[in-house]
Amino acid sequence: MKKIVLSTAVVFALSLASCNNTTQPQEGQAEASAEQLTTETGVSGTFNIEPTSVVEWKGSKPTGSHNGTIALKSGSFTLENGKVSGEFVLDMNSITVTDLTEDKGKLDLEAHLKGTGEADKADHFFNVGQYPTGTFKLTAFDGTNVTGDLTLKGKTKTISFPATLTVTDSSVTLESKPFEINRVDYGVNYNSGSVFGDLKDRLINDEVELVVKVSAKK
C-alpha cells in the first residue's frame, strides 16, 4: 500500500493566517508537494466520506464556553492530475452539544442553536428549518493549508486552515488544526458584540473554533 502524509508543523494560534509550507514524512512514507500528490503515488479517483466524518466546534463567551459536533451528511475527495479537491455537505440538524447533559440544559441549547424551539428564536443561530445544510468546497491544498469556500445560512466565505492530508490507495483522511471562523460573516448575529451594543454578560464571542475530521474511502 502506498501512503503519503502532507502536514504542517506550525503551531496554530487560532488564526487563519498563512503558514510556511512544511511537510513531515513519517517512516516508510514518501515526501511530496501538493502538485505531486497523485503523480508520486499513482493514486487517483473519488473517495466518499465515512459516517464518522465530523466537524467539532467550540463557542465561547466571557463567562464560559460550550462545545459539540456537526456531522457531515455527504461528500467526497477527488484526486486527479496531481490535484485534490472535494465537496462536503454539513447536516445542520445534527448539531450536538457534548459538554452538557440533558438535566443541565443540553437539549435546550441544541434547540436554540438549531432554531427549532420558540419561533421568535429561529434565526438566532443556524435556523435549520430554512438552512438545513451547509457546504464546504475544497479548492486547494498546498501541503500545509486547505483552502475552500464555506457556506452557512446561504452566505459563502473563502477560508483557509492548516491540516494534515493522508492518502493511501484506498482512503483519504483530512484532519485540521484548531482554527476559527467569524460567525457574523454567516449571519449568525445573536448577542454579537460587533453587532449589538451594551450586552454585558450576555455577550457571545464572534469567533467559533472548529476542528475538521474527515475520512473517505473508495
Tab-separated table of C-alpha atoms in Angstrom:
chain	number	residue	atom	x	y	z
A	1	MET	CA	0.000	0.000	0.000
A	2	LYS	CA	1.354	3.394	-0.928
A	3	LYS	CA	0.897	6.116	1.615
A	4	ILE	CA	1.714	9.806	1.795
A	5	VAL	CA	1.161	12.282	4.574
A	6	LEU	CA	1.175	16.026	3.975
A	7	SER	CA	1.043	18.126	7.108
A	8	THR	CA	2.184	21.221	8.981
A	9	ALA	CA	4.470	21.566	11.982
A	10	VAL	CA	3.387	25.118	12.619
A	11	VAL	CA	1.725	25.787	15.983
A	12	PHE	CA	-1.587	27.350	15.011
A	13	ALA	CA	-2.732	30.018	17.486
A	14	LEU	CA	-6.379	30.223	16.423
A	15	SER	CA	-5.870	32.358	13.317
A	16	LEU	CA	-6.386	31.886	9.608
A	17	ALA	CA	-3.069	33.497	8.651
A	18	SER	CA	-0.961	31.729	6.056
A	19	CYS	CA	1.780	29.414	7.322
A	20	ASN	CA	5.062	28.351	5.778
A	21	ASN	CA	4.816	25.151	3.747
A	22	THR	CA	6.360	22.248	5.644
A	23	THR	CA	5.928	18.505	5.301
A	24	GLN	CA	6.612	15.808	7.845
A	25	PRO	CA	7.047	12.406	6.216
A	26	GLN	CA	6.784	9.517	8.615
A	27	GLU	CA	8.959	6.447	8.465
A	28	GLY	CA	8.261	4.483	5.310
A	29	GLN	CA	6.300	7.321	3.721
A	30	ALA	CA	7.230	9.432	0.722
A	31	GLU	CA	7.526	13.209	0.769
A	32	ALA	CA	5.647	15.130	-1.913
A	33	SER	CA	4.193	18.519	-2.697
A	34	ALA	CA	0.515	19.070	-3.409
A	35	GLU	CA	1.257	19.052	-7.136
A	36	GLN	CA	2.993	15.684	-6.784
A	37	LEU	CA	0.286	14.159	-4.657
A	38	THR	CA	-1.295	11.843	-7.205
A	39	THR	CA	1.559	11.592	-9.690
A	40	GLU	CA	4.036	10.494	-6.997
A	41	THR	CA	1.708	7.886	-5.532
A	42	GLY	CA	-0.236	6.922	-8.633
A	43	VAL	CA	-3.456	7.370	-6.641
A	44	SER	CA	-6.479	8.887	-8.351
A	45	GLY	CA	-10.244	8.660	-8.266
A	46	THR	CA	-13.146	9.555	-5.993
A	47	PHE	CA	-13.208	8.798	-2.277
A	48	ASN	CA	-16.570	9.030	-0.491
A	49	ILE	CA	-16.741	10.150	3.127
A	50	GLU	CA	-17.306	7.773	6.014
A	51	PRO	CA	-20.161	8.282	8.537
A	52	THR	CA	-17.606	9.085	11.238
A	53	SER	CA	-16.625	12.344	9.499
A	54	VAL	CA	-17.360	15.311	11.725
A	55	VAL	CA	-16.690	18.957	12.472
A	56	GLU	CA	-16.011	19.704	16.121
A	57	TRP	CA	-16.984	23.201	17.333
A	58	LYS	CA	-16.421	25.387	20.368
A	59	GLY	CA	-18.304	28.601	21.088
A	60	SER	CA	-17.291	30.897	23.914
A	61	LYS	CA	-18.312	33.939	25.922
A	62	PRO	CA	-16.715	35.840	28.817
A	63	THR	CA	-18.472	33.594	31.331
A	64	GLY	CA	-17.676	30.216	29.759
A	65	SER	CA	-17.895	28.058	26.649
A	66	HIS	CA	-19.731	25.146	25.040
A	67	ASN	CA	-18.570	22.567	22.535
A	68	GLY	CA	-20.042	19.915	20.307
A	69	THR	CA	-20.124	18.399	16.834
A	70	ILE	CA	-21.762	18.699	13.428
A	71	ALA	CA	-21.937	15.585	11.245
A	72	LEU	CA	-21.146	15.512	7.553
A	73	LYS	CA	-24.139	14.358	5.536
A	74	SER	CA	-22.282	13.532	2.325
A	75	GLY	CA	-19.190	14.425	0.347
A	76	SER	CA	-16.095	13.185	-1.408
A	77	PHE	CA	-12.471	13.888	-2.283
A	78	THR	CA	-11.353	13.766	-5.902
A	79	LEU	CA	-7.713	13.103	-6.811
A	80	GLU	CA	-6.834	13.806	-10.425
A	81	ASN	CA	-3.798	15.073	-12.336
A	82	GLY	CA	-1.824	15.777	-9.192
A	83	LYS	CA	-4.588	17.845	-7.591
A	84	VAL	CA	-7.000	17.240	-4.732
A	85	SER	CA	-10.472	18.735	-4.493
A	86	GLY	CA	-13.645	17.948	-2.640
A	87	GLU	CA	-17.204	18.930	-1.830
A	88	PHE	CA	-18.882	18.227	1.500
A	89	VAL	CA	-22.364	18.761	2.962
A	90	LEU	CA	-22.829	19.559	6.663
A	91	ASP	CA	-26.006	18.302	8.315
A	92	MET	CA	-27.004	21.312	10.419
A	93	ASN	CA	-29.831	19.293	12.008
A	94	SER	CA	-27.110	17.150	13.588
A	95	ILE	CA	-25.728	19.973	15.767
A	96	THR	CA	-24.922	18.335	19.082
A	97	VAL	CA	-23.742	19.797	22.389
A	98	THR	CA	-21.252	17.454	24.044
A	99	ASP	CA	-20.304	19.313	27.235
A	100	LEU	CA	-23.799	19.271	28.790
A	101	THR	CA	-26.167	16.542	29.937
A	102	GLU	CA	-29.934	16.633	29.473
A	103	ASP	CA	-30.533	17.691	33.078
A	104	LYS	CA	-28.082	20.588	32.587
A	105	GLY	CA	-29.722	22.105	29.502
A	106	LYS	CA	-28.250	20.106	26.640
A	107	LEU	CA	-31.499	19.776	24.673
A	108	ASP	CA	-32.473	23.411	25.213
A	109	LEU	CA	-29.125	24.661	23.893
A	110	GLU	CA	-29.260	22.316	20.894
A	111	ALA	CA	-32.754	23.579	20.066
A	112	HIS	CA	-31.599	27.193	20.380
A	113	LEU	CA	-28.598	26.617	18.092
A	114	LYS	CA	-30.806	24.877	15.529
A	115	GLY	CA	-33.668	27.356	15.882
A	116	THR	CA	-36.189	24.579	16.453
A	117	GLY	CA	-37.555	25.868	19.747
A	118	GLU	CA	-39.507	29.100	20.122
A	119	ALA	CA	-40.467	30.628	16.759
A	120	ASP	CA	-39.068	34.081	17.581
A	121	LYS	CA	-35.651	32.499	18.243
A	122	ALA	CA	-35.440	30.523	14.980
A	123	ASP	CA	-32.882	32.855	13.401
A	124	HIS	CA	-30.740	33.489	16.489
A	125	PHE	CA	-28.156	30.964	15.322
A	126	PHE	CA	-28.377	28.497	12.405
A	127	ASN	CA	-32.091	28.332	11.569
A	128	VAL	CA	-32.001	24.744	10.325
A	129	GLY	CA	-35.611	24.917	9.177
A	130	GLN	CA	-34.588	27.365	6.462
A	131	TYR	CA	-30.970	26.267	6.103
A	132	PRO	CA	-30.803	22.518	6.840
A	133	THR	CA	-27.349	22.089	5.323
A	134	GLY	CA	-24.058	23.902	4.966
A	135	THR	CA	-21.344	23.155	2.419
A	136	PHE	CA	-17.585	23.268	2.110
A	137	LYS	CA	-15.905	23.156	-1.296
A	138	LEU	CA	-12.206	22.304	-1.070
A	139	THR	CA	-10.403	24.166	-3.831
A	140	ALA	CA	-6.709	23.883	-2.928
A	141	PHE	CA	-4.180	22.195	-0.643
A	142	ASP	CA	-0.600	23.463	-0.680
A	143	GLY	CA	0.882	20.819	1.593
A	144	THR	CA	0.168	22.901	4.673
A	145	ASN	CA	-3.164	24.700	4.332
A	146	VAL	CA	-6.558	23.706	2.979
A	147	THR	CA	-8.418	26.472	1.157
A	148	GLY	CA	-12.058	26.391	0.193
A	149	ASP	CA	-15.482	28.006	0.233
A	150	LEU	CA	-17.623	27.576	3.343
A	151	THR	CA	-21.362	28.256	3.015
A	152	LEU	CA	-23.621	28.648	6.063
A	153	LYS	CA	-27.100	30.222	6.106
A	154	GLY	CA	-26.769	30.981	2.397
A	155	LYS	CA	-23.590	33.057	2.842
A	156	THR	CA	-20.262	31.954	1.345
A	157	LYS	CA	-16.774	32.931	2.502
A	158	THR	CA	-13.371	31.625	1.423
A	159	ILE	CA	-11.411	30.255	4.372
A	160	SER	CA	-8.006	28.649	4.862
A	161	PHE	CA	-6.818	26.402	7.677
A	162	PRO	CA	-3.817	24.147	8.446
A	163	ALA	CA	-4.436	20.439	8.041
A	164	THR	CA	-2.881	17.035	7.556
A	165	LEU	CA	-3.938	15.135	4.432
A	166	THR	CA	-3.191	11.420	4.327
A	167	VAL	CA	-3.635	9.444	1.103
A	168	THR	CA	-3.422	5.691	0.506
A	169	ASP	CA	-4.546	3.511	-2.394
A	170	SER	CA	-7.961	3.101	-0.781
A	171	SER	CA	-8.512	6.053	1.563
A	172	VAL	CA	-8.106	9.759	2.170
A	173	THR	CA	-8.218	11.398	5.583
A	174	LEU	CA	-8.087	15.085	6.449
A	175	GLU	CA	-7.648	16.417	9.965
A	176	SER	CA	-7.262	20.105	10.690
A	177	LYS	CA	-5.573	22.001	13.468
A	178	PRO	CA	-8.000	24.131	15.517
A	179	PHE	CA	-8.963	27.259	13.585
A	180	GLU	CA	-11.580	29.997	13.867
A	181	ILE	CA	-14.342	31.416	11.716
A	182	ASN	CA	-16.313	34.583	12.414
A	183	ARG	CA	-19.969	33.615	12.800
A	184	VAL	CA	-21.150	37.125	11.883
A	185	ASP	CA	-19.752	36.540	8.366
A	186	TYR	CA	-22.548	33.968	8.009
A	187	GLY	CA	-25.370	35.992	9.517
A	188	VAL	CA	-25.191	34.331	12.940
A	189	ASN	CA	-25.541	37.579	14.889
A	190	TYR	CA	-27.187	36.603	18.176
A	191	ASN	CA	-25.608	38.518	21.107
A	192	SER	CA	-22.616	39.579	18.999
A	193	GLY	CA	-20.683	42.483	20.443
A	194	SER	CA	-19.787	43.668	16.950
A	195	VAL	CA	-23.486	43.894	16.020
A	196	PHE	CA	-25.204	44.878	19.254
A	197	GLY	CA	-24.062	47.232	21.981
A	198	ASP	CA	-24.195	47.059	25.791
A	199	LEU	CA	-24.624	43.281	26.001
A	200	LYS	CA	-22.555	42.949	29.192
A	201	ASP	CA	-22.639	39.327	30.414
A	202	ARG	CA	-24.956	38.305	27.554
A	203	LEU	CA	-22.114	38.760	25.044
A	204	ILE	CA	-21.175	35.719	22.934
A	205	ASN	CA	-17.866	35.844	21.086
A	206	ASP	CA	-17.984	36.185	17.303
A	207	GLU	CA	-15.192	33.635	16.805
A	208	VAL	CA	-16.110	29.949	16.699
A	209	GLU	CA	-13.332	27.384	16.922
A	210	LEU	CA	-13.525	24.395	14.557
A	211	VAL	CA	-11.644	21.145	14.039
A	212	VAL	CA	-12.366	19.178	10.851
A	213	LYS	CA	-12.012	15.380	10.848
A	214	VAL	CA	-12.911	13.709	7.552
A	215	SER	CA	-12.320	10.103	6.476
A	216	ALA	CA	-13.131	8.809	2.994
A	217	LYS	CA	-12.786	5.543	1.095
A	218	LYS	CA	-13.083	4.356	-2.489
